[in-house]
Structures are given as C-alpha cells and as structure tokens.
PDB file of C-alpha atoms in Angstrom:
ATOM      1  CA  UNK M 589      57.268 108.619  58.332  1.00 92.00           C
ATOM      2  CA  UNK M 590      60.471 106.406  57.156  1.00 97.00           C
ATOM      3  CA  UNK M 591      63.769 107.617  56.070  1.00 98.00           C
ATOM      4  CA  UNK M 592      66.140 105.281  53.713  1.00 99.00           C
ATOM      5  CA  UNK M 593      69.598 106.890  54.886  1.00 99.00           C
ATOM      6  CA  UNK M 594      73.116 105.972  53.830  1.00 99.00           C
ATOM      7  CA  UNK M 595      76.176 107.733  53.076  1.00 98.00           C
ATOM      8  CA  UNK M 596      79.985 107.123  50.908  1.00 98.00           C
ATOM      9  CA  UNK M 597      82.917 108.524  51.109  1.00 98.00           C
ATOM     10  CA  UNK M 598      84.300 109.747  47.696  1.00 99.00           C
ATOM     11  CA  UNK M 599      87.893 110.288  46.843  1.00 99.00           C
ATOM     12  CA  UNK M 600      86.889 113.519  45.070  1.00 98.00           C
ATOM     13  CA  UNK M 601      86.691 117.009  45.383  1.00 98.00           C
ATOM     14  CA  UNK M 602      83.121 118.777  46.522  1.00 98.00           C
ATOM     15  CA  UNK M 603      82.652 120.225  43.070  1.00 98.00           C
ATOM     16  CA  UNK M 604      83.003 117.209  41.182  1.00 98.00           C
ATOM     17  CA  UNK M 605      79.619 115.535  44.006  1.00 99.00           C
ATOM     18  CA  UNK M 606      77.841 118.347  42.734  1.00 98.00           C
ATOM     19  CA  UNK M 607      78.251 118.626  38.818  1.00 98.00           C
ATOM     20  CA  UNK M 608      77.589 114.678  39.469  1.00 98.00           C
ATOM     21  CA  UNK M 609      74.137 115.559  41.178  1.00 98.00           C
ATOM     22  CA  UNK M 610      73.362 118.710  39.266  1.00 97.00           C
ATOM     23  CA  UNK M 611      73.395 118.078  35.228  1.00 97.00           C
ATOM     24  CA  UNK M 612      71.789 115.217  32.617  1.00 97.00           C
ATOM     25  CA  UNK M 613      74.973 114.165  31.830  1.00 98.00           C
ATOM     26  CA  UNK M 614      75.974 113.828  35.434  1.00 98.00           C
ATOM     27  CA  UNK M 615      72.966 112.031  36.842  1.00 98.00           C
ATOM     28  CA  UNK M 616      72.938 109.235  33.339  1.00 98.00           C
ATOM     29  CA  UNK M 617      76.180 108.597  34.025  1.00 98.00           C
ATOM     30  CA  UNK M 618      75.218 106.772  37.324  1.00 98.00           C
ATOM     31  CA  UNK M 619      71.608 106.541  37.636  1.00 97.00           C
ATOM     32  CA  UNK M 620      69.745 106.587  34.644  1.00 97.00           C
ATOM     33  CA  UNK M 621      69.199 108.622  31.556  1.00 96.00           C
ATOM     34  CA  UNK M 622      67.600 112.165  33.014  1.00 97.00           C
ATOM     35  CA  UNK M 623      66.807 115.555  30.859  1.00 97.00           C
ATOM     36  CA  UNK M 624      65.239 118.467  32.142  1.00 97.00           C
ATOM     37  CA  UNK M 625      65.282 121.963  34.206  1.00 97.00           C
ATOM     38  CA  UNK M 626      68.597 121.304  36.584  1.00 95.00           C
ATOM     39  CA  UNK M 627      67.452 124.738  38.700  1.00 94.00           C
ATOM     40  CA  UNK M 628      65.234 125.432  41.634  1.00 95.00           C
ATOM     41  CA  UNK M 629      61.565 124.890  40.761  1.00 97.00           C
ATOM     42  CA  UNK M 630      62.636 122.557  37.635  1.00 98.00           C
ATOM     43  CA  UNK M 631      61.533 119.366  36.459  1.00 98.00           C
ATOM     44  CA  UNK M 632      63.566 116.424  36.042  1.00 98.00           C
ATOM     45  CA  UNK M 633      62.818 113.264  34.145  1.00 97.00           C
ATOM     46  CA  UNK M 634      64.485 109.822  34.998  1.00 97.00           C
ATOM     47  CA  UNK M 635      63.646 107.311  32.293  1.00 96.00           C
ATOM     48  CA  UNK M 636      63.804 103.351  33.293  1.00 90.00           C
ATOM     49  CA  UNK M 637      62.346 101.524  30.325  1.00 87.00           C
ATOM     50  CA  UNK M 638      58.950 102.012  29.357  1.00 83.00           C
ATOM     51  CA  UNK M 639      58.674 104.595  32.562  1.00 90.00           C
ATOM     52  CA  UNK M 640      59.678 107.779  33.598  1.00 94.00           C
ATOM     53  CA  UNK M 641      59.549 109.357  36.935  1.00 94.00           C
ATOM     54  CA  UNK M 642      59.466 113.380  37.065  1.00 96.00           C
ATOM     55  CA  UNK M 643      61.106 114.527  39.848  1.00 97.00           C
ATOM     56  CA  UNK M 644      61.078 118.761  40.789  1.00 98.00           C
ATOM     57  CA  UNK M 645      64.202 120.367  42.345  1.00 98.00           C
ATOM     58  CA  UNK M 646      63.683 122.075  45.533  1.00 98.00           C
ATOM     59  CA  UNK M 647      66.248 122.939  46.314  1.00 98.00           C
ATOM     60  CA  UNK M 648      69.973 122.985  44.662  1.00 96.00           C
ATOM     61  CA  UNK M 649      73.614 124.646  45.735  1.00 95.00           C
ATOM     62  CA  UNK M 650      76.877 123.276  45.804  1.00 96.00           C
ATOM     63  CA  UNK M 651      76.747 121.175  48.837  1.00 97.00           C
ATOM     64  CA  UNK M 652      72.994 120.392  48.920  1.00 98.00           C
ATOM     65  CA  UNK M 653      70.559 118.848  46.229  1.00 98.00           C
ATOM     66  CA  UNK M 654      66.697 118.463  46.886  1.00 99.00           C
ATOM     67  CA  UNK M 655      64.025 116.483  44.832  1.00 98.00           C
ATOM     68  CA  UNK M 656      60.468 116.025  45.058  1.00 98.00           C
ATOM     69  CA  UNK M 657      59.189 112.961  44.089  1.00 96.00           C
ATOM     70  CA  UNK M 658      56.036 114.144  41.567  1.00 94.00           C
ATOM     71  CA  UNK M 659      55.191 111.436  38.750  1.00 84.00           C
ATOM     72  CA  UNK M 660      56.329 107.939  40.569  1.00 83.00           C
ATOM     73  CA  UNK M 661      55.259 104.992  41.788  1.00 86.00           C
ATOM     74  CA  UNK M 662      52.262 105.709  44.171  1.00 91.00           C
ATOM     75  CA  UNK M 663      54.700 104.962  47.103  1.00 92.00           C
ATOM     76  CA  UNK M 664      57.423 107.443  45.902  1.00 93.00           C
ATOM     77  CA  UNK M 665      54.733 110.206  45.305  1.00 91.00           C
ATOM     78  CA  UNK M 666      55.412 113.116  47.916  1.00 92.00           C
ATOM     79  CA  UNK M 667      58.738 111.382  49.009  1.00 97.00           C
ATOM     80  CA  UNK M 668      61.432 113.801  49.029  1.00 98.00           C
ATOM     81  CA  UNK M 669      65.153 112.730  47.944  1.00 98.00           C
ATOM     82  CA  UNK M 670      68.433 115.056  49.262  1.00 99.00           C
ATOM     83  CA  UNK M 671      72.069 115.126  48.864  1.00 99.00           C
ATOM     84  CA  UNK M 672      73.871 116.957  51.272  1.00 99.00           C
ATOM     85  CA  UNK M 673      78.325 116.232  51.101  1.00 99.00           C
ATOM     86  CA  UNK M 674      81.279 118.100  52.340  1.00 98.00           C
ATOM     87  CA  UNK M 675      85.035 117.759  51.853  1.00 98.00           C
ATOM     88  CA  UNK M 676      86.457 115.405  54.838  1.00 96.00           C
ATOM     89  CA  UNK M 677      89.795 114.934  55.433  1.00 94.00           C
ATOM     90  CA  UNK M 678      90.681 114.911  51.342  1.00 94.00           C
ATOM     91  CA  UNK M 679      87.547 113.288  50.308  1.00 98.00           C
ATOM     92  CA  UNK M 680      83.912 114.046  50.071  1.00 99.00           C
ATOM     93  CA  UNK M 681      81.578 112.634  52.968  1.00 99.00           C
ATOM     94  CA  UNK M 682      78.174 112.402  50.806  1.00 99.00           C
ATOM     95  CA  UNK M 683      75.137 112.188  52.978  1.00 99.00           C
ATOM     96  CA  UNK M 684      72.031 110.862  51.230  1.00 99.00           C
ATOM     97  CA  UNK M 685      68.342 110.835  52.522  1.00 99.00           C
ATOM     98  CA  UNK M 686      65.121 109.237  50.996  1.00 98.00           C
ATOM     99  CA  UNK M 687      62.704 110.720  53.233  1.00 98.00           C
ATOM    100  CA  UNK M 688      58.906 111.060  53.771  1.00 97.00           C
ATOM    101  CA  UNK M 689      57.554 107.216  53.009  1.00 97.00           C
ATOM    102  CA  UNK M 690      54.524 106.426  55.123  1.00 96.00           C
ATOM    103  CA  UNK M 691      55.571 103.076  55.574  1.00 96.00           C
ATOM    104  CA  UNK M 692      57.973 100.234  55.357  1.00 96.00           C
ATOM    105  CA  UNK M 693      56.906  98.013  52.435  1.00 96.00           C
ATOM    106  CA  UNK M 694      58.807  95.473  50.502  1.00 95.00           C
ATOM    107  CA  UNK M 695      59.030  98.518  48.189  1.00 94.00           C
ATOM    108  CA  UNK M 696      60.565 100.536  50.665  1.00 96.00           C
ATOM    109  CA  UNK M 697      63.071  97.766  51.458  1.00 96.00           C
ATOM    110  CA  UNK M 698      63.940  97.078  48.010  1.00 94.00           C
ATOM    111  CA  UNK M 699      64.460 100.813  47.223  1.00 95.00           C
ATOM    112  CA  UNK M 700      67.230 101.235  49.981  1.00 97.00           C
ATOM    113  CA  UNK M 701      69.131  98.258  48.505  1.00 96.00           C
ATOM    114  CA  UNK M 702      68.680 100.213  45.128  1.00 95.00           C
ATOM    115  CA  UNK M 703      69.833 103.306  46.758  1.00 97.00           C
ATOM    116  CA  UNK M 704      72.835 101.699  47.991  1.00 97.00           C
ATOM    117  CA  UNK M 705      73.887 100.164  44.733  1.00 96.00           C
ATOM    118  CA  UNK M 706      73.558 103.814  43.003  1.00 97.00           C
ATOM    119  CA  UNK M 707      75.361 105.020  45.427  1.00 98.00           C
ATOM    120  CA  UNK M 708      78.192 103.296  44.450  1.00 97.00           C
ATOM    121  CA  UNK M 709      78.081 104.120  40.852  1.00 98.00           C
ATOM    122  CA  UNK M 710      78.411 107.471  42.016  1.00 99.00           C
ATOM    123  CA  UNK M 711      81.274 107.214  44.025  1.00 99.00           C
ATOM    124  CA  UNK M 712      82.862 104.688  40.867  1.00 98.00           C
ATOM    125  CA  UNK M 713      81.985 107.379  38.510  1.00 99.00           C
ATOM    126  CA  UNK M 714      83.678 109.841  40.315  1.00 99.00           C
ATOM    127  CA  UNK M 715      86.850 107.655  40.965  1.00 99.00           C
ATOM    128  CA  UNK M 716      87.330 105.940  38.281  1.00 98.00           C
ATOM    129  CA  UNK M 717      85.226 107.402  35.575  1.00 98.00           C
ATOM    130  CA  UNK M 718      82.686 105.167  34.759  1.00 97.00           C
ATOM    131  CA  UNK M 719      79.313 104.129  36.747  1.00 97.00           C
ATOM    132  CA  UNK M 720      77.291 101.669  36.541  1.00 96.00           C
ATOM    133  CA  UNK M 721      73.858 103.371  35.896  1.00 97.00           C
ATOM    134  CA  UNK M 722      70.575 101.495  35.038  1.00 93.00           C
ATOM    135  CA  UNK M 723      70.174  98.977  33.208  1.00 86.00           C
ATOM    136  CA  UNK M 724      73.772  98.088  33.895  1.00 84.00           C
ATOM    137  CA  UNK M 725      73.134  98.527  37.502  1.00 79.00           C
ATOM    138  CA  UNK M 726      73.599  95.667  40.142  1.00 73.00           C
ATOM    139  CA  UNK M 727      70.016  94.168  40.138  1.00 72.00           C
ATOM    140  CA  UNK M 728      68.385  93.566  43.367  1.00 69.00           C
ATOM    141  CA  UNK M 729      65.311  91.313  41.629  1.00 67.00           C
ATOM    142  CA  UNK M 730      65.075  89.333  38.949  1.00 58.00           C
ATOM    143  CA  UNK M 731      61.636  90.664  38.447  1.00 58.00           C
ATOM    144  CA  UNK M 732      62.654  94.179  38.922  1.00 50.00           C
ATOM    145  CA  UNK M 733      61.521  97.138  36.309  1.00 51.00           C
ATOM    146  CA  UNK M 734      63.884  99.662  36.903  1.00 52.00           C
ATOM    147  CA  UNK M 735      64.132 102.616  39.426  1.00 53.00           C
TER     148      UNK M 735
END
C-alpha cells in the first residue's frame, strides 16, 4: 500500500485546524464546496463540477480527523484520508496522510501535488482569511476535472 504524506505549519491556534477540518463552511472555504453529517459515522459530500465524491467520517476530535473514501474515483475507493495537528512552538504542526492506495499511478502522483496545493489554502485560509479552494485552486493539469 502507498501513503501521499505531507505536513504545514500554520500560524494558528489548534482550534481554528479543527473548525477548518470539521464544518461545510470550513472545508469550502479551502477545498471545495462540501455539505453533510460532520460527526462520526457521517457522510460528507465534496462537489467538483459535474462530480461529487462522498466521503464517511471515521473518526473526528479536536486534534484528529478521519475520512473514508466511499463514492470516488475507482482509485480513491477504500483510501482513507487523516488529519492529525498539534500546537508547536505558537503554531499548529498539521500532519496529513492519504493512505491505503494499492499503487503508484499517474493518479496517485497527481493527487499528492493536489494535496499539496490544498494544503496551502488551508494554511492561507487560516492566516490570512481567504483560501484558494477549487476551482480557484492552483491547477496541476490543464486537462484536470477537479478533486
């Protein structure tokens, strides 16, 4: 199994990672447009266009978030995608883990760029108050669909 790991340090306070992590309004403002059930054993929904992945929440507290990957891409399917941050020395260390892909595809490779890019919009959300969530989000493609 693969991992896509990378992590940012965030001039912000723990509680502000995980209202970022934990809500609709959080997760738009530097992913993508999400509704749904933000509570162990709910459903989330992550629109990109014409598509929507569903994602369920394993697992959810104030310093750790996990997803399962339900309604996805046929690579994403089973994946599992966690959050884990602490305060560090005035900031927040986030630690982020796409976990569980069978194998390195140009999916895959594209996906940790993505991943690194939305990263960012977090950590510019949380600084500075705006993101840059999709479809304003730092393409990696020119042929790219959203996710």
């Amino acid at each position: 199994m693969f991992t896509i790991s990378h992590r940012v340090e965030i001039k912000t306070d723990p509680q502000s990672v995980y209202r970022a992590l934990s809500s609709a309004d959080g997760i738009s403002g530097w992913w993508s447009r999400t509704e749904g059930e933000f509570e162990a054993g709910g459903e989330i929904a992550v629109h990109f266009d014409a598509s929507v992945m569903t994602l369920q929440v394993l697992q959810q507290n104030p310093t750790k978030i996990v997803w399962q990957c339900l309604q996805v891409d046929p690579e994403w399917e089973d994946t599992q995608i966690l959050f884990e941050w602490e305060e560090q020395d005035g900031q927040t260390l986030v630690q982020f883990r796409h976990e569980m892909w069978a194998e390195e595809t140009p999916l895959y490779e594209r996906c940790s760029a993505e991943w690194a890019g939305y990263l960012l919009s977090l950590k510019d959300l949380l600084e500075t108050g705006q993101g840059r969530p999709y479809p304003d989000n730092a393409r990696i493609n020119h042929s790219q669909g959203g996710s």
